[in-house]
GROMACS .gro file of C-alpha atoms in nm:
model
  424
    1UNK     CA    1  -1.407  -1.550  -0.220
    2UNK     CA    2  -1.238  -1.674  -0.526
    3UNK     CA    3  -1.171  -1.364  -0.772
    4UNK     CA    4  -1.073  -1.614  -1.114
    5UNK     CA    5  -0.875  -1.319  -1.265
    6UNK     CA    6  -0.634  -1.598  -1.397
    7UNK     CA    7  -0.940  -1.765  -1.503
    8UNK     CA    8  -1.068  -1.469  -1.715
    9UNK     CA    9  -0.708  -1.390  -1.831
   10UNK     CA   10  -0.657  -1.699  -1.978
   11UNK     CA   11  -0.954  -1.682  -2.142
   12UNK     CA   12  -0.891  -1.376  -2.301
   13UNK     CA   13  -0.720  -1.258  -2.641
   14UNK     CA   14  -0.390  -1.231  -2.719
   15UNK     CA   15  -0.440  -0.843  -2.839
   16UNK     CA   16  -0.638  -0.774  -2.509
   17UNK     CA   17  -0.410  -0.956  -2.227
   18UNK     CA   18  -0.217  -0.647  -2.116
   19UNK     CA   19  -0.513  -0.416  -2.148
   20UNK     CA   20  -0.714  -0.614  -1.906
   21UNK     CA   21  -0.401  -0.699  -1.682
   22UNK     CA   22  -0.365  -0.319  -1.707
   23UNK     CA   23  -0.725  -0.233  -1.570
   24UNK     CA   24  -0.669  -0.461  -1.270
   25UNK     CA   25  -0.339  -0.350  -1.157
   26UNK     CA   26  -0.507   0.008  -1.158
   27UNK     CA   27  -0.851  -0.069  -0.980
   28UNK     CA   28  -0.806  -0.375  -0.786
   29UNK     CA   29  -0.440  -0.452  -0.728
   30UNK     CA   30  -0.434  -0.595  -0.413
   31UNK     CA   31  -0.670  -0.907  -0.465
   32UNK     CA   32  -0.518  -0.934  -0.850
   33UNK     CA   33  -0.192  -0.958  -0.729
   34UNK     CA   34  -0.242  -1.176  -0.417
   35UNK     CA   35  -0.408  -1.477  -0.688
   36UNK     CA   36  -0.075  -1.427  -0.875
   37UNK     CA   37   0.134  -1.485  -0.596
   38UNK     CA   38  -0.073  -1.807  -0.519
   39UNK     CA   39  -0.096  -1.929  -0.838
   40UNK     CA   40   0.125  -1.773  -1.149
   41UNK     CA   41   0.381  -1.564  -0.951
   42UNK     CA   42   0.554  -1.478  -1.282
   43UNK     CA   43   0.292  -1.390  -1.585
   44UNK     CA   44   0.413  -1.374  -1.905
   45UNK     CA   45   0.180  -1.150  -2.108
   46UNK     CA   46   0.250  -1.045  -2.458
   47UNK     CA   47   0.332  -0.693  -2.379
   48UNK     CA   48   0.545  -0.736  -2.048
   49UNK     CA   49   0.619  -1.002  -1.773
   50UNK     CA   50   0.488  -0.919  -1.452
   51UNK     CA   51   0.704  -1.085  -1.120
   52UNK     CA   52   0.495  -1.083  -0.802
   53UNK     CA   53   0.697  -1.205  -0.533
   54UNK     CA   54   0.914  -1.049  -0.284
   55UNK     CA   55   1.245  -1.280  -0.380
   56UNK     CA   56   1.166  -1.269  -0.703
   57UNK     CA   57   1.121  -0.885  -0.748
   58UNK     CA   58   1.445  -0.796  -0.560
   59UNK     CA   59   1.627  -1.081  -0.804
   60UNK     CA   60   1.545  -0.873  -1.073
   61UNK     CA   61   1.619  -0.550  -0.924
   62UNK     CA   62   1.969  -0.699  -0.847
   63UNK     CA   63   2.006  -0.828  -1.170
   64UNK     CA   64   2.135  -0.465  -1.300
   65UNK     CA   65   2.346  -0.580  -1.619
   66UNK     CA   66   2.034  -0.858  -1.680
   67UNK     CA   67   1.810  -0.643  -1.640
   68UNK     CA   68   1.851  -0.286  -1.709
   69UNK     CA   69   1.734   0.039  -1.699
   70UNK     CA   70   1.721   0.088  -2.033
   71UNK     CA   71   1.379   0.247  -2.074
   72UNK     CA   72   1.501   0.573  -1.895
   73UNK     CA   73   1.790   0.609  -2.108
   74UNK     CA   74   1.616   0.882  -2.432
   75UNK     CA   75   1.386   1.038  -2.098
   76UNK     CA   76   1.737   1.150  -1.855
   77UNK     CA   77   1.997   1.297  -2.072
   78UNK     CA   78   2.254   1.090  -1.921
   79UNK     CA   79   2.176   1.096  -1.571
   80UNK     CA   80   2.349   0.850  -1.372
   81UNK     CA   81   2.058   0.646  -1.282
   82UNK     CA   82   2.018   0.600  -1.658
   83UNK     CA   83   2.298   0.386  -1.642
   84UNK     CA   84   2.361   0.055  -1.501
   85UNK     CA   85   2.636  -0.039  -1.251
   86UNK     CA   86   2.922   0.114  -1.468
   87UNK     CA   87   3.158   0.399  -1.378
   88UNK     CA   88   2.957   0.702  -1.455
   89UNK     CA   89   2.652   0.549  -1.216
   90UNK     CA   90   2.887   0.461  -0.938
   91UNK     CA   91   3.110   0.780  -0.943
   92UNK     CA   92   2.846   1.028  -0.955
   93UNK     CA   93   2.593   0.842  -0.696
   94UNK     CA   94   2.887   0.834  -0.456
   95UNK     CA   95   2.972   1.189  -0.498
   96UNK     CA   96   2.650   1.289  -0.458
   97UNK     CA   97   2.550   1.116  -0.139
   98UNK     CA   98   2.919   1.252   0.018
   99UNK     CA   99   2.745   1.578  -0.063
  100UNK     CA  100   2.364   1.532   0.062
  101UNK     CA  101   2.553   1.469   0.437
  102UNK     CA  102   2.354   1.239   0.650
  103UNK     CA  103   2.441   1.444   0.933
  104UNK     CA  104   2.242   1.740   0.793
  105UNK     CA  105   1.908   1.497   0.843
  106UNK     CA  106   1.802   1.672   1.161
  107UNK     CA  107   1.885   2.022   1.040
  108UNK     CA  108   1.672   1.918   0.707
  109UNK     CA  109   1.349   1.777   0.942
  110UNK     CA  110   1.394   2.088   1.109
  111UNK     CA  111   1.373   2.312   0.811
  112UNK     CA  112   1.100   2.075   0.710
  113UNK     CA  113   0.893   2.165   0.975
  114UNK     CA  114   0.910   2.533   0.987
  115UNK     CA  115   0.824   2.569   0.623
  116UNK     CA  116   0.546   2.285   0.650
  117UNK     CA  117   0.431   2.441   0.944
  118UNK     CA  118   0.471   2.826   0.775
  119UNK     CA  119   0.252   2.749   0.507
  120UNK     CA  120  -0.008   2.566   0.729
  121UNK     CA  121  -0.021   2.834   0.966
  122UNK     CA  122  -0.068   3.135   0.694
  123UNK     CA  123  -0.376   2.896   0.533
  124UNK     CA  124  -0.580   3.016   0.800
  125UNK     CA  125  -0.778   2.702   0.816
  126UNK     CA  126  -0.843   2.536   0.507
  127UNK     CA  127  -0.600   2.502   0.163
  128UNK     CA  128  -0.603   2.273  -0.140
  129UNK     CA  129  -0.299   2.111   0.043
  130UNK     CA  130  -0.145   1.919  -0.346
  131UNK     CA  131  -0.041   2.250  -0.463
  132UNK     CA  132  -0.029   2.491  -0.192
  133UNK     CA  133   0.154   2.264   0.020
  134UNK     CA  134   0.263   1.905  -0.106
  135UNK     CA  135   0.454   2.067  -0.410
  136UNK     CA  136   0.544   2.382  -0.245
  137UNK     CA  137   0.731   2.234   0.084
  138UNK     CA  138   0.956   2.022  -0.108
  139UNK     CA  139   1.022   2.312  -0.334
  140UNK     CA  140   1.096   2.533  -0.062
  141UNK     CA  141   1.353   2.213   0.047
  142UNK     CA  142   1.492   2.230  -0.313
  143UNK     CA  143   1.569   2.626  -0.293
  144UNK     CA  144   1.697   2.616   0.099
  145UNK     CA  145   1.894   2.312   0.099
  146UNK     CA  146   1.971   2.202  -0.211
  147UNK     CA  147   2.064   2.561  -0.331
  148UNK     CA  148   1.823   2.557  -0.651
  149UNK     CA  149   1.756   2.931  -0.605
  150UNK     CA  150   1.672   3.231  -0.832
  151UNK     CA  151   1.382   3.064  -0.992
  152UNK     CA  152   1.004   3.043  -0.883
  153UNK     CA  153   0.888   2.769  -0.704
  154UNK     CA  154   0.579   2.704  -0.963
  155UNK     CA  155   0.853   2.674  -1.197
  156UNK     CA  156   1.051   2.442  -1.038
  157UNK     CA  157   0.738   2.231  -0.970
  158UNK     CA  158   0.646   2.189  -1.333
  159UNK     CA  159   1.005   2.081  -1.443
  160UNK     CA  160   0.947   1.808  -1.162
  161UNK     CA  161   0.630   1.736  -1.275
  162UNK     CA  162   0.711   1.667  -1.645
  163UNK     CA  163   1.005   1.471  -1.586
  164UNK     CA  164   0.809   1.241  -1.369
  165UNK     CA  165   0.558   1.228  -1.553
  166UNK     CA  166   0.728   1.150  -1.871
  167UNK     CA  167   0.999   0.886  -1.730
  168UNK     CA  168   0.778   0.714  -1.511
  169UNK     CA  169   0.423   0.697  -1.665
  170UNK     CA  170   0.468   0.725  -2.052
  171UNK     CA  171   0.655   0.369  -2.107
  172UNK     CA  172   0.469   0.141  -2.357
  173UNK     CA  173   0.284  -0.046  -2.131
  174UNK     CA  174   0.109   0.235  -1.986
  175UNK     CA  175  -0.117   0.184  -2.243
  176UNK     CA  176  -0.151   0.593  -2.280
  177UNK     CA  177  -0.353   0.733  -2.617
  178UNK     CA  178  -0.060   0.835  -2.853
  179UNK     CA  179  -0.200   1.209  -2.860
  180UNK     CA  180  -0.173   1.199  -2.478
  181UNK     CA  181   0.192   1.054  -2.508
  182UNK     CA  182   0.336   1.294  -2.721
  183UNK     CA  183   0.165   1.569  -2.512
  184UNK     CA  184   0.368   1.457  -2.237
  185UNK     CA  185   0.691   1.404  -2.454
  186UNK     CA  186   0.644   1.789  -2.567
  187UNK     CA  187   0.619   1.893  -2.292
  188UNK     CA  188   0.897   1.695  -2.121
  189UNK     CA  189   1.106   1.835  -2.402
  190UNK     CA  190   1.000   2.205  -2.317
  191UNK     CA  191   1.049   2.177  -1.927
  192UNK     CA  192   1.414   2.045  -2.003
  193UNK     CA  193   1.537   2.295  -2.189
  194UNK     CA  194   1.416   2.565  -1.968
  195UNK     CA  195   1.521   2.369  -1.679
  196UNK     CA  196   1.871   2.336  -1.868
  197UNK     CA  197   1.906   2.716  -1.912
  198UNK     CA  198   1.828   2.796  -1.550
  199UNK     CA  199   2.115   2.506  -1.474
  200UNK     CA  200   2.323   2.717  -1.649
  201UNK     CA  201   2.255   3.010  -1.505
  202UNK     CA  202   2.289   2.959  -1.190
  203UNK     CA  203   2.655   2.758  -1.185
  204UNK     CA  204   2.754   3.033  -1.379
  205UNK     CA  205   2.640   3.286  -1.078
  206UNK     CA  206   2.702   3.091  -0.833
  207UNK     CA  207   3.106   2.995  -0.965
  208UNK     CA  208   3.164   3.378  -0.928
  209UNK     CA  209   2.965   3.400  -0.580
  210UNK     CA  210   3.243   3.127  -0.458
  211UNK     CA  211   3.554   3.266  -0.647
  212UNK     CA  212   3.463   3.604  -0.462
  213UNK     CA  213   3.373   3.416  -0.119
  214UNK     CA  214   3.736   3.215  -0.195
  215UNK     CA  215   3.923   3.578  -0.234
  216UNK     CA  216   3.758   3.796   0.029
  217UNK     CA  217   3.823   3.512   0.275
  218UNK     CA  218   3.458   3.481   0.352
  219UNK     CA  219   3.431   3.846   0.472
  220UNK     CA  220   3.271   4.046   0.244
  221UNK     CA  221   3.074   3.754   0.040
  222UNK     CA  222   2.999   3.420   0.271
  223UNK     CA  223   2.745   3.218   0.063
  224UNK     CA  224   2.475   2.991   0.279
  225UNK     CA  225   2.586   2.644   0.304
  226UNK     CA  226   2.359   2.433   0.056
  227UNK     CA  227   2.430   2.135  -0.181
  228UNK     CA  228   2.541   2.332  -0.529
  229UNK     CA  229   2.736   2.554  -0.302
  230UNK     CA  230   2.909   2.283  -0.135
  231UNK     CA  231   2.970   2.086  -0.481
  232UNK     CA  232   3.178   2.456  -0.642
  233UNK     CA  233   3.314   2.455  -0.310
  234UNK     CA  234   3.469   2.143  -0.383
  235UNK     CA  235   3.789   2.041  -0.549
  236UNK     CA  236   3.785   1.738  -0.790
  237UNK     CA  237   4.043   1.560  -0.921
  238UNK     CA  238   4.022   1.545  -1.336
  239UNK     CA  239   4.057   1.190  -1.338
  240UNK     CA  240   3.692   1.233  -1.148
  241UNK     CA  241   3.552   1.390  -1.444
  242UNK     CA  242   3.285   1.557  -1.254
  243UNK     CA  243   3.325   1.881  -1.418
  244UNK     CA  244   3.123   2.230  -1.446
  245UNK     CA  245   2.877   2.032  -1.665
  246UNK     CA  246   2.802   1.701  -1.448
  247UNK     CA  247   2.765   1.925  -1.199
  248UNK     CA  248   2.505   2.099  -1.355
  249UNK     CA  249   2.319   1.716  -1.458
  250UNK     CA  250   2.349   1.585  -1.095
  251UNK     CA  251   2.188   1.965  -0.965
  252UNK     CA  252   1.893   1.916  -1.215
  253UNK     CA  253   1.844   1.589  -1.076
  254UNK     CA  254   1.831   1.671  -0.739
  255UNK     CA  255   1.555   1.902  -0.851
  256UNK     CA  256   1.370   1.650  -1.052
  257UNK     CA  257   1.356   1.329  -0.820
  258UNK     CA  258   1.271   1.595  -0.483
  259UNK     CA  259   0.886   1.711  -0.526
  260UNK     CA  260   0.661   1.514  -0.709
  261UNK     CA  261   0.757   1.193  -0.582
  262UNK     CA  262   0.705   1.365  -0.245
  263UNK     CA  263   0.417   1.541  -0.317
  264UNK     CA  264   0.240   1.226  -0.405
  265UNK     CA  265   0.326   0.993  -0.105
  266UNK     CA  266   0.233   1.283   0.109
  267UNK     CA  267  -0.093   1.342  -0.060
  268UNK     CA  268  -0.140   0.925  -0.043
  269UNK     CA  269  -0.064   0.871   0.341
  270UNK     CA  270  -0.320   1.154   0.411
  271UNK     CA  271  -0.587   1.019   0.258
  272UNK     CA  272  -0.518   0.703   0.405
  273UNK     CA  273  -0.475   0.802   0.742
  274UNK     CA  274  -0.831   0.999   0.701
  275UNK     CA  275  -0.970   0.703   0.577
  276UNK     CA  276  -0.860   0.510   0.866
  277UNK     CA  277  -1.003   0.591   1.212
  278UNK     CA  278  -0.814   0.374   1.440
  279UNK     CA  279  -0.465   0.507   1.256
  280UNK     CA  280  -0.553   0.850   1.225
  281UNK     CA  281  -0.664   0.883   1.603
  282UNK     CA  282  -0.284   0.685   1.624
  283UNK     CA  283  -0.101   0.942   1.390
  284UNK     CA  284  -0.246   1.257   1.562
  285UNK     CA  285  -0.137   1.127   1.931
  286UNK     CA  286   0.244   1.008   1.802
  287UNK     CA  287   0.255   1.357   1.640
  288UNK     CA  288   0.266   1.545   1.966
  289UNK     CA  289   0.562   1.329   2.082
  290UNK     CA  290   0.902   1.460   2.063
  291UNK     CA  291   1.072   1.095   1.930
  292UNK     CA  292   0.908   1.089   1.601
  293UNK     CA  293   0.981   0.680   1.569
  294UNK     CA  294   0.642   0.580   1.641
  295UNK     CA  295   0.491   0.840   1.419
  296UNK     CA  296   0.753   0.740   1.114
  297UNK     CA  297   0.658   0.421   1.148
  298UNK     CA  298   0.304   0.503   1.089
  299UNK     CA  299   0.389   0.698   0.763
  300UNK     CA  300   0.572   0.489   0.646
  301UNK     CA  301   0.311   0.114   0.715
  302UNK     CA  302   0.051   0.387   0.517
  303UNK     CA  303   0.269   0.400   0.205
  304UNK     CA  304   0.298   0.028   0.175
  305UNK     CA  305  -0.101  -0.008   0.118
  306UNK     CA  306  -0.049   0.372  -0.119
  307UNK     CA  307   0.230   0.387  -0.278
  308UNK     CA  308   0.370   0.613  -0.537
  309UNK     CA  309   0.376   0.334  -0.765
  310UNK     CA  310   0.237  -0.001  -0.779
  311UNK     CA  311   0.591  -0.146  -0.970
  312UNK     CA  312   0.916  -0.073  -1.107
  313UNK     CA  313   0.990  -0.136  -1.469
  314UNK     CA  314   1.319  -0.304  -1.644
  315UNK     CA  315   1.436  -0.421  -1.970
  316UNK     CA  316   1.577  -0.758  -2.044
  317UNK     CA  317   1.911  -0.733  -2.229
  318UNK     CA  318   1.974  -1.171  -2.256
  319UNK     CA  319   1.740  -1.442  -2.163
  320UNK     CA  320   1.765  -1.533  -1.778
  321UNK     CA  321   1.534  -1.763  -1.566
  322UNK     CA  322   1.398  -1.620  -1.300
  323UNK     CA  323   1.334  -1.810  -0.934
  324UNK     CA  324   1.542  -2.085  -1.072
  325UNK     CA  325   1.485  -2.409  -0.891
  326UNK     CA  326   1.147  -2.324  -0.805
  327UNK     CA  327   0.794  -2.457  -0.964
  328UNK     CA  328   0.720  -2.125  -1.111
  329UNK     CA  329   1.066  -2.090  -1.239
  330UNK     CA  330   1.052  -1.862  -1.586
  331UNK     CA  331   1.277  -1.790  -1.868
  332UNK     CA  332   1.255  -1.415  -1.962
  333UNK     CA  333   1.369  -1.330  -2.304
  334UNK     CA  334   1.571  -1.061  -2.401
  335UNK     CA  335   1.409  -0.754  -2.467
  336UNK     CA  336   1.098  -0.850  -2.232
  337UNK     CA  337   0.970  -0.556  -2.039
  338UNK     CA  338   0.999  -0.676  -1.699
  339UNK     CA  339   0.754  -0.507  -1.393
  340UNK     CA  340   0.910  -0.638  -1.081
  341UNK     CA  341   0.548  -0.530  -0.894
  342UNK     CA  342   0.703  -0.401  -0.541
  343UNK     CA  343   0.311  -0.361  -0.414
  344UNK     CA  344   0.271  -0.734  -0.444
  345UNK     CA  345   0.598  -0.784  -0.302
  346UNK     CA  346   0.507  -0.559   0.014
  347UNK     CA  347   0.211  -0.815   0.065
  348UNK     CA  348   0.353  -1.097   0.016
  349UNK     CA  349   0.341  -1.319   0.337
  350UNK     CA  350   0.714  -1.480   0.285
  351UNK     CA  351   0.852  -1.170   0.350
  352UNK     CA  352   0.549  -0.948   0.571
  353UNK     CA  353   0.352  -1.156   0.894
  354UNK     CA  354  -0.026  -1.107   0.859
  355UNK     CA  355   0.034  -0.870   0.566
  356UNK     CA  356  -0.300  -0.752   0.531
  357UNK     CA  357  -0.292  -0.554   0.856
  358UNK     CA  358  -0.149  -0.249   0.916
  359UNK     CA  359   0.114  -0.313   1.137
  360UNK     CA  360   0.344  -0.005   1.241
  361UNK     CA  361   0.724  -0.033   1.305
  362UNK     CA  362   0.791  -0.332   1.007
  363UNK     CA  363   1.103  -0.402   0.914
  364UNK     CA  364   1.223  -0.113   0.703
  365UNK     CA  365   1.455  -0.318   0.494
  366UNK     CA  366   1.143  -0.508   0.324
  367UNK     CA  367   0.997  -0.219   0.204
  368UNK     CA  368   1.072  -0.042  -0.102
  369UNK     CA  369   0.947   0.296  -0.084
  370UNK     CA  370   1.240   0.413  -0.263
  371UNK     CA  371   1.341   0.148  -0.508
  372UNK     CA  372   1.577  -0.112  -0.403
  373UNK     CA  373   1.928  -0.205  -0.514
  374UNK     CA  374   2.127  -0.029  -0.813
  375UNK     CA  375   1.883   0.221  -0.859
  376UNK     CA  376   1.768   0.302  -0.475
  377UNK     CA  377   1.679   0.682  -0.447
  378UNK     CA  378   1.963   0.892  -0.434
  379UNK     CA  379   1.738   1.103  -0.210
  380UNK     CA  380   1.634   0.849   0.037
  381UNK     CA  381   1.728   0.946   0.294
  382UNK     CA  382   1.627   1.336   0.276
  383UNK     CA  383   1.287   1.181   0.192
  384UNK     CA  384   1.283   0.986   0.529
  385UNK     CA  385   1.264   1.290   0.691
  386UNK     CA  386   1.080   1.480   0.478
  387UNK     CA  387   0.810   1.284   0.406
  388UNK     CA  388   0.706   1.172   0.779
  389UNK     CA  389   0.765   1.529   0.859
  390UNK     CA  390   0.526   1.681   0.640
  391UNK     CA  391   0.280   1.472   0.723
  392UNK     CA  392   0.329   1.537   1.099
  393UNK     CA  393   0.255   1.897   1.067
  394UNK     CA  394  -0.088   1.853   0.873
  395UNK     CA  395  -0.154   1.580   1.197
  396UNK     CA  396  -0.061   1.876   1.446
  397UNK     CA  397  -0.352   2.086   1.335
  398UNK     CA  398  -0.647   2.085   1.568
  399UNK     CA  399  -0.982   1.881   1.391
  400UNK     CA  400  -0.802   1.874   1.066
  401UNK     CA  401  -1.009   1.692   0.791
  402UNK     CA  402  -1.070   1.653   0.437
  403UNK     CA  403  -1.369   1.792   0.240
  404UNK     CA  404  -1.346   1.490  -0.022
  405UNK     CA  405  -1.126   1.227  -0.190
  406UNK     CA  406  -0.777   1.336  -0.409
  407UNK     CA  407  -0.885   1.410  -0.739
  408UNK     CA  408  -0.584   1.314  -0.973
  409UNK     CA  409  -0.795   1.487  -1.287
  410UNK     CA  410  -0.740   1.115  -1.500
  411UNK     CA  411  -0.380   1.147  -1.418
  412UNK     CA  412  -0.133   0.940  -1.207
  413UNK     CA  413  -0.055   1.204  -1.013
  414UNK     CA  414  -0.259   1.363  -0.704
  415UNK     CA  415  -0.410   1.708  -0.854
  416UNK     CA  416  -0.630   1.878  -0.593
  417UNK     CA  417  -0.733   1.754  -0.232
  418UNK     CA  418  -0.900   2.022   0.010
  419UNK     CA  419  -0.842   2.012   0.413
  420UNK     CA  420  -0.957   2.180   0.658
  421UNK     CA  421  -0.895   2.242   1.078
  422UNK     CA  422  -1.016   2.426   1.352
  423UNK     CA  423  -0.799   2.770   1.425
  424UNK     CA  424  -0.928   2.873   1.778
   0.00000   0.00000   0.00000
């Protein structure tokens, strides 16, 4: 069935390109993207360029002095992955995956579990599983492992939440009314400063904790072991400079990037999986298996077809052709808003055999549930554990099933979806 979108496109105004370019990639993706990959793999629109294909979204994403990062920059106070391939970005990403210790991965599933599998078991059946248990497992994770304690959970949850929401889905060619925007800005702004303060706070109590663990030898005060404990446990040089206050950035990010992003794909595979007979019935018998492989795999083949995002977003600092050599080859101008759109990417067939079917156990390296390149999640691997292993638990309940569809309340984020299982 031929869909024409290029057809209509074309035929289009100038002022109206994006908007309706916009309204496909949010209702019909799939179909709009697959007619770009077969026929205008790069479109140049007046508002942003959109690159559809699996080479030529990870040339862009590798492309980190080309194409930058730039958009973040006035939405991270100086984060490192508002910065691009330079010292600061390098340093502090290295420091902070020496600290989140792949060896802890089984502890973390482990910890995963028993709070995923506390909260399902006090629901007594049924719970509005976005809030009560999406949000709240990975903020559990944040307090137990990565240390972020002495403030609520809900609290930590909306700092998350405003973040990502501002960062990630108030950019210019979101198209958002400008009301709506600075709503988000505001409260972006708000959530950072008290998210700042409790920062604050808490090196400040937890420097003395360790100074008095450091004198009593560890036998009057022993702290738990947990990622801001081990980083004021830690010596570093000056010539590092990763002092009291980078400290501080790098805890707050840890924070920010852990539970909406989670929350979401968790929320996502669900539905999917209930959507899907043949994989559900699939999911439910890998979850009783000790090796969790064959269930990961299914989690993970879900998220390609839901992810948390359809695309990735870059600025162009100097004009560069993209897929050089090639007859769809495109010279991007500096200061183009680039969309490298991974969900195309994830379908097209160069890269994916029979990429329309769900296929369990893919190549991991082709996918890019978190990012690719430069600007990879510095959380990756605590999500490939935590996201599979959330989703497990909900599969381990007996007759477990939805009463409806995720409503995301006109948002981008899941808001409210209600499950429930069979307790006797």
């Amino acid at each position: 069935m031929s869909t024409n979108y290029l057809e209509r496109y074309d035929a289009t105004p100038d002022t109206e390109k994006f908007p309706l370019v916009r309204r496909w990639m949010d209702t019909e993706p799939l179909p709009f993207f697959k007619e770009l990959r077969a026929k205008r793999p790069i479109l140049v629109t007046p508002d942003c360029t959109l690159v559809t294909r699996f080479d030529d979204v990870r040339e862009i994403l590798l492309m980190y002095k080309v194409f930058t990062v730039k958009p973040y920059v006035p939405k991270m106070d100086n984060y490192l992955m508002a910065h691009d391939d330079d010292a600061l970005h390098t340093r502090e990403k290295s420091l902070m995956q020496f600290m989140l210790n792949r060896d802890d991965l089984p502890r973390v599933r482990n910890m995963v579990a028993d709070i995923a599998g506390g909260i399902l078991g006090n629901a007594s059946g049924q719970i509005e599983v976005v809030n009560k248990f999406c949000r709240m497992v990975p903020a559990t994770l944040v307090q137990k492992y990565f240390g972020l304690t002495g403030a609520n959970r809900e609290d930590l949850i909306e700092w998350s939440y405003w973040n990502q929401y501002d960062t990630f889905h108030n950019q210019p060619f979101d198209l958002l009314p400008p009301e709506l925007s600075k709503r988000i800005i505001d409260r972006h702004n708000e959530t950072s400063k008290k998210l700042g303060d409790y920062i604050t706070m808490l090196i400040a109590k937890r420097l003395l904790a360790v100074k008095l663990e450091k004198l009593t030898f560890s036998t009057i005060v022993r702290l738990d072991d947990d990622i801001v404990t081990r980083m004021l446990r830690t010596s570093f040089a000056k010539e590092l400079d990763f002092d009291i206050k980078r400290l501080g950035v790098n805890a707050g990010g840890l924070l920010i990037g852990a539970i909406e992003t989670t929350a979401q794909a968790v929320a996502q595979v669900l539905q999917y999986l209930f959507q899907h007979s043949q994989w559900l019935a699939a999911a439910k018998a890998a979850a009783q298996k000790e090796d969790t492989t064959e269930f990961d795999g299914i989690v993970w083949e879900a998220l390609r077809f839901v992810p948390i995002t359809s695309y990735l977003f870059r600025t162009t600092v100097s004009d560069y052709t993209a897929a050089k050599g090639t007859d769809h080859e495109t010279v991007l101008r500096a200061g183009t808003y680039v969309l490298p759109v991974t969900l195309s990417a994830t379908f097209d067939e160069r890269a994916f055999e029979s990429p329309d079917e769900f296929i369990p156990q893919r190549n991991w390296y082709n996918y890019f549930h978190f990012g690719f390149g430069n600007h990879e999640c510095l959380g990756r691997y605590v999500g490939m554990v935590m996201i599979p292993e959330m989703v497990r638990q909900v599969m381990l309940k007996k007759d477990v099933e939805p009463k409806g569809d995720i409503d995301y309340k006109s948002g981008p984020f899941p808001e409210a979806y209600d499950l429930s299982w069979a307790t006797a």
